[in-house]
């Protein structure tokens, strides 16, 4: 039954894709749906982009296994939208560019920054994508009773995603995300209503049962994160990282005006907020109704808590209702993963084609036809890389993996975006130092952190650290060091490059600022490149 | 995109509406951003350094930690609503600045 439902959802989304493909005639259509998505549609699509497998599968699992600490992810991910709303959404839309690199080159007038911005986009997208394909892998291997392992599931997701993006472009991706967001909200609401019904319409009763099973500490902080600095580091990465995520940024270019960009973010906040509040119910209910042992048996990192909860709510394992619940929620999660990965792929392949191929390799000389073709080829390349990396990271909790992508985005993209928009003296050297310094600091800290290094007790066979040695950096999320480092590198580079400041840099800043604040020069569609 | 270069000190930049827009928007952005960052970081800081408070039951079995976390959602929605209202004034100034 699961496969029938999953097949129906895949069929619907493929139909959308082919419908969209007939309307996809230019590179602008492919990248940003020609800038003609409405604010409401875009808001639902942003929410669809954001309520990823990491949120739905990952957070439910984290709360089910660690109690309150898991819910802190939900709060951070929601509040992060205020950073997007207040600081980046409108100015970026006002500048009317396709990518982060376009914005940097427009302001700094230096072709070197294009390459670095594109690399940053691709690195962040890749980390985010790993989490999604890992989610897909655990889901499908659970559904097939272990017959289809992650090594089959991950390529399957990869191929479907490539089809969506190559054939349908941004228009199809947007609609797939809308359909998926609606399905996901529907599933979450039904489950929450069933949970409340089960526990006498009282969150307090639910928590009482959690306490009876796990002890009082489960209702407070500190089960997963013993060290306060770890929590603050994670919070920084979540709250500051969203504003630097390429697949969120690209969404502001798909709407006609800056007002629409703002409205989209508000729509997204309503949906995302409602969704994340419900994770508190789902996670705790999974702890009580499914139990930690069953959840960790299905997937050690907790990624299967939500589908197993649906099974329990609809009548339990072995009943027709239970199997339907499991199948429906799994199919929704599967659609979720496909939609999110498609959005990421668009961001990464746009960046490669538009910034590296057209901007750097062909020095802006590529014809639209050629660019369109390379964009499709790049999509296939990005898909293959995502599949490969996903196979390497199968055993990690997906919410945690995504948090690392946020740390990289917050350390490399955010300093550069903020300085570009608001710092008159900022220059190309600063942009390059900020991007390279932020990414390298982040990756270096992850490499020596407990994510990679650690000494496992000999009886533990799952979740072993790849390097059996004491970690050199004590925190799981590098944000607390790497985010200030990213800002410091960008500032230092700016000062070092100041001597070679171009003539006209002041005018460029004034012009960029005038547009960022007023939207002058953006006439309702995304302007042609340069 | 071909747009004539805006010269330093040229009319659009000396435009009163534009200068007001920049000043008001910057002030608004800084105040709102600092407010929500402080409100948000209270959560991990309390969760890290005051675990007994977070585990204190406020009503029934609902702990202070959950109440505080749910309030963060209310903060987010309220601040977004304030922004939407304020942004209308910014839109008017932006339109004036382009006259």
PDB file of C-alpha atoms in Angstrom, chain A residues 63 67-68 71-72 74-76 78-79 82-83 85-87 90 95-97 203-204 207-208 211 219-222 225-226 228-229 231-232 235-236 239 259 262 266 269-270 273-274 276-277 280 284 422 507-508 510-511 513-515 517-521 527-530, chain B residues 1-9 12-13 15 18 21-22 25-26 28-29 32-33 36-37 40-41 43-45 47-49 51 54-55 57 59-66 68-70 72-77 79-80 83-84 87-88 90-91 93-95 97-98:
ATOM      1  CA  UNK A  63      12.060  15.067  20.444  1.00  0.00           C
ATOM      2  CA  UNK A  67      12.629  15.349  24.779  1.00  0.00           C
ATOM      3  CA  UNK A  68      12.810  19.110  25.071  1.00  0.00           C
ATOM      4  CA  UNK A  71      12.084  21.072  20.258  1.00  0.00           C
ATOM      5  CA  UNK A  72      14.739  23.783  20.477  1.00  0.00           C
ATOM      6  CA  UNK A  74      11.947  23.897  15.932  1.00  0.00           C
ATOM      7  CA  UNK A  75      12.102  27.251  17.691  1.00  0.00           C
ATOM      8  CA  UNK A  76      15.432  28.200  16.098  1.00  0.00           C
ATOM      9  CA  UNK A  78      11.155  29.291  12.955  1.00  0.00           C
ATOM     10  CA  UNK A  79      12.714  32.415  14.482  1.00  0.00           C
ATOM     11  CA  UNK A  82      12.723  36.975  11.150  1.00  0.00           C
ATOM     12  CA  UNK A  83      16.322  37.429   9.990  1.00  0.00           C
ATOM     13  CA  UNK A  85      12.175  38.979   6.676  1.00  0.00           C
ATOM     14  CA  UNK A  86      13.885  41.963   8.297  1.00  0.00           C
ATOM     15  CA  UNK A  87      17.244  41.936   6.578  1.00  0.00           C
ATOM     16  CA  UNK A  90      13.268  42.858   0.226  1.00  0.00           C
ATOM     17  CA  UNK A  95      18.238  44.283  -6.717  1.00  0.00           C
ATOM     18  CA  UNK A  96      16.589  41.939  -9.229  1.00  0.00           C
ATOM     19  CA  UNK A  97      19.435  39.452  -9.627  1.00  0.00           C
ATOM     20  CA  UNK A 203      -0.655  18.829  26.214  1.00  0.00           C
ATOM     21  CA  UNK A 204      -0.134  18.519  29.959  1.00  0.00           C
ATOM     22  CA  UNK A 207       3.839  15.460  28.950  1.00  0.00           C
ATOM     23  CA  UNK A 208       2.683  13.583  32.060  1.00  0.00           C
ATOM     24  CA  UNK A 211       7.500  11.962  32.350  1.00  0.00           C
ATOM     25  CA  UNK A 219      10.580  17.665  30.063  1.00  0.00           C
ATOM     26  CA  UNK A 220      13.476  20.053  30.629  1.00  0.00           C
ATOM     27  CA  UNK A 221      16.635  20.895  28.731  1.00  0.00           C
ATOM     28  CA  UNK A 222      19.887  18.987  28.760  1.00  0.00           C
ATOM     29  CA  UNK A 225      23.049  18.877  24.949  1.00  0.00           C
ATOM     30  CA  UNK A 226      24.879  18.777  28.269  1.00  0.00           C
ATOM     31  CA  UNK A 228      25.313  25.179  27.311  1.00  0.00           C
ATOM     32  CA  UNK A 229      27.745  26.458  24.684  1.00  0.00           C
ATOM     33  CA  UNK A 231      23.069  24.956  22.524  1.00  0.00           C
ATOM     34  CA  UNK A 232      24.069  28.544  21.866  1.00  0.00           C
ATOM     35  CA  UNK A 235      21.046  28.469  17.962  1.00  0.00           C
ATOM     36  CA  UNK A 236      23.424  30.862  16.207  1.00  0.00           C
ATOM     37  CA  UNK A 239      18.998  31.724  13.324  1.00  0.00           C
ATOM     38  CA  UNK A 259       6.297  43.594  -1.690  1.00  0.00           C
ATOM     39  CA  UNK A 262       7.837  40.262   1.877  1.00  0.00           C
ATOM     40  CA  UNK A 266       5.017  36.248   6.055  1.00  0.00           C
ATOM     41  CA  UNK A 269       6.140  32.111   8.669  1.00  0.00           C
ATOM     42  CA  UNK A 270       2.487  31.383   9.385  1.00  0.00           C
ATOM     43  CA  UNK A 273       5.295  28.281  12.706  1.00  0.00           C
ATOM     44  CA  UNK A 274       2.112  26.224  12.872  1.00  0.00           C
ATOM     45  CA  UNK A 276       6.861  23.532  14.145  1.00  0.00           C
ATOM     46  CA  UNK A 277       4.455  23.991  17.069  1.00  0.00           C
ATOM     47  CA  UNK A 280       6.163  19.249  20.002  1.00  0.00           C
ATOM     48  CA  UNK A 284       6.371  13.576  22.535  1.00  0.00           C
ATOM     49  CA  UNK A 422      25.276  47.884   4.380  1.00  0.00           C
ATOM     50  CA  UNK A 507      29.009  55.373  -6.811  1.00  0.00           C
ATOM     51  CA  UNK A 508      28.467  51.639  -7.108  1.00  0.00           C
ATOM     52  CA  UNK A 510      25.207  54.439  -3.699  1.00  0.00           C
ATOM     53  CA  UNK A 511      23.532  53.009  -6.747  1.00  0.00           C
ATOM     54  CA  UNK A 513      21.830  51.031  -1.989  1.00  0.00           C
ATOM     55  CA  UNK A 514      19.349  53.241  -3.807  1.00  0.00           C
ATOM     56  CA  UNK A 515      17.966  50.213  -5.578  1.00  0.00           C
ATOM     57  CA  UNK A 517      15.962  50.483  -0.578  1.00  0.00           C
ATOM     58  CA  UNK A 518      13.585  51.709  -3.258  1.00  0.00           C
ATOM     59  CA  UNK A 519      13.395  48.933  -5.828  1.00  0.00           C
ATOM     60  CA  UNK A 520      14.195  51.426  -8.598  1.00  0.00           C
ATOM     61  CA  UNK A 521      15.101  49.706 -11.841  1.00  0.00           C
ATOM     62  CA  UNK A 527      15.809  41.991 -15.301  1.00  0.00           C
ATOM     63  CA  UNK A 528      18.076  40.390 -17.857  1.00  0.00           C
ATOM     64  CA  UNK A 529      21.548  39.655 -16.597  1.00  0.00           C
ATOM     65  CA  UNK A 530      23.693  42.819 -16.723  1.00  0.00           C
TER      66      UNK A 530
ATOM     67  CA  UNK B   1      20.208  45.849 -17.084  1.00  0.00           C
ATOM     68  CA  UNK B   2      21.183  49.288 -18.259  1.00  0.00           C
ATOM     69  CA  UNK B   3      20.569  52.067 -15.803  1.00  0.00           C
ATOM     70  CA  UNK B   4      22.236  55.442 -15.811  1.00  0.00           C
ATOM     71  CA  UNK B   5      24.816  55.710 -13.073  1.00  0.00           C
ATOM     72  CA  UNK B   6      23.724  57.609  -9.994  1.00  0.00           C
ATOM     73  CA  UNK B   7      26.353  60.250  -9.244  1.00  0.00           C
ATOM     74  CA  UNK B   8      27.382  60.974  -5.657  1.00  0.00           C
ATOM     75  CA  UNK B   9      25.328  63.839  -4.320  1.00  0.00           C
ATOM     76  CA  UNK B  12      18.003  60.946  -6.138  1.00  0.00           C
ATOM     77  CA  UNK B  13      20.447  60.551  -3.258  1.00  0.00           C
ATOM     78  CA  UNK B  15      16.024  63.341  -2.080  1.00  0.00           C
ATOM     79  CA  UNK B  18      15.096  58.682   0.215  1.00  0.00           C
ATOM     80  CA  UNK B  21      13.643  55.949   4.054  1.00  0.00           C
ATOM     81  CA  UNK B  22      17.247  54.893   4.664  1.00  0.00           C
ATOM     82  CA  UNK B  25      14.454  51.573   7.709  1.00  0.00           C
ATOM     83  CA  UNK B  26      17.906  51.133   9.199  1.00  0.00           C
ATOM     84  CA  UNK B  28      13.712  49.790  12.378  1.00  0.00           C
ATOM     85  CA  UNK B  29      15.849  46.893  11.160  1.00  0.00           C
ATOM     86  CA  UNK B  32      13.765  44.688  15.529  1.00  0.00           C
ATOM     87  CA  UNK B  33      16.759  42.463  14.866  1.00  0.00           C
ATOM     88  CA  UNK B  36      14.344  39.184  18.426  1.00  0.00           C
ATOM     89  CA  UNK B  37      17.947  38.032  18.820  1.00  0.00           C
ATOM     90  CA  UNK B  40      15.559  34.130  21.046  1.00  0.00           C
ATOM     91  CA  UNK B  41      18.945  33.643  22.701  1.00  0.00           C
ATOM     92  CA  UNK B  43      16.019  30.307  25.258  1.00  0.00           C
ATOM     93  CA  UNK B  44      19.316  28.429  24.683  1.00  0.00           C
ATOM     94  CA  UNK B  45      20.988  30.464  27.452  1.00  0.00           C
ATOM     95  CA  UNK B  47      18.245  25.979  28.676  1.00  0.00           C
ATOM     96  CA  UNK B  48      21.996  25.776  29.145  1.00  0.00           C
ATOM     97  CA  UNK B  49      22.522  27.613  32.411  1.00  0.00           C
ATOM     98  CA  UNK B  51      17.958  23.795  33.800  1.00  0.00           C
ATOM     99  CA  UNK B  54      13.289  25.182  32.400  1.00  0.00           C
ATOM    100  CA  UNK B  55      12.042  22.022  34.116  1.00  0.00           C
ATOM    101  CA  UNK B  57       6.116  23.014  35.934  1.00  0.00           C
ATOM    102  CA  UNK B  59       0.625  24.404  34.875  1.00  0.00           C
ATOM    103  CA  UNK B  60      -0.104  20.695  34.971  1.00  0.00           C
ATOM    104  CA  UNK B  61       2.940  18.973  33.522  1.00  0.00           C
ATOM    105  CA  UNK B  62       3.753  21.804  31.126  1.00  0.00           C
ATOM    106  CA  UNK B  63       7.208  23.094  32.005  1.00  0.00           C
ATOM    107  CA  UNK B  64       8.489  26.667  31.839  1.00  0.00           C
ATOM    108  CA  UNK B  65      10.716  25.509  28.966  1.00  0.00           C
ATOM    109  CA  UNK B  66       7.726  24.596  26.794  1.00  0.00           C
ATOM    110  CA  UNK B  68       8.810  29.866  26.847  1.00  0.00           C
ATOM    111  CA  UNK B  69       9.357  28.027  23.564  1.00  0.00           C
ATOM    112  CA  UNK B  70       5.698  28.419  22.565  1.00  0.00           C
ATOM    113  CA  UNK B  72       8.832  32.413  20.969  1.00  0.00           C
ATOM    114  CA  UNK B  73       6.400  31.465  18.204  1.00  0.00           C
ATOM    115  CA  UNK B  74       4.027  34.209  19.323  1.00  0.00           C
ATOM    116  CA  UNK B  75       6.956  36.664  19.317  1.00  0.00           C
ATOM    117  CA  UNK B  76       7.814  35.618  15.756  1.00  0.00           C
ATOM    118  CA  UNK B  77       4.280  36.101  14.464  1.00  0.00           C
ATOM    119  CA  UNK B  79       7.085  40.826  14.962  1.00  0.00           C
ATOM    120  CA  UNK B  80       6.251  39.732  11.420  1.00  0.00           C
ATOM    121  CA  UNK B  83       6.933  44.553  10.048  1.00  0.00           C
ATOM    122  CA  UNK B  84       4.118  44.212   7.525  1.00  0.00           C
ATOM    123  CA  UNK B  87       6.639  48.244   5.579  1.00  0.00           C
ATOM    124  CA  UNK B  88       3.636  50.038   4.062  1.00  0.00           C
ATOM    125  CA  UNK B  90       8.488  52.315   3.745  1.00  0.00           C
ATOM    126  CA  UNK B  91       6.796  51.483   0.440  1.00  0.00           C
ATOM    127  CA  UNK B  93       8.661  56.596   0.993  1.00  0.00           C
ATOM    128  CA  UNK B  94      10.286  54.378  -1.634  1.00  0.00           C
ATOM    129  CA  UNK B  95       7.712  55.455  -4.199  1.00  0.00           C
ATOM    130  CA  UNK B  97      12.071  58.682  -3.509  1.00  0.00           C
ATOM    131  CA  UNK B  98      11.734  57.543  -7.107  1.00  0.00           C
TER     132      UNK B  98
END
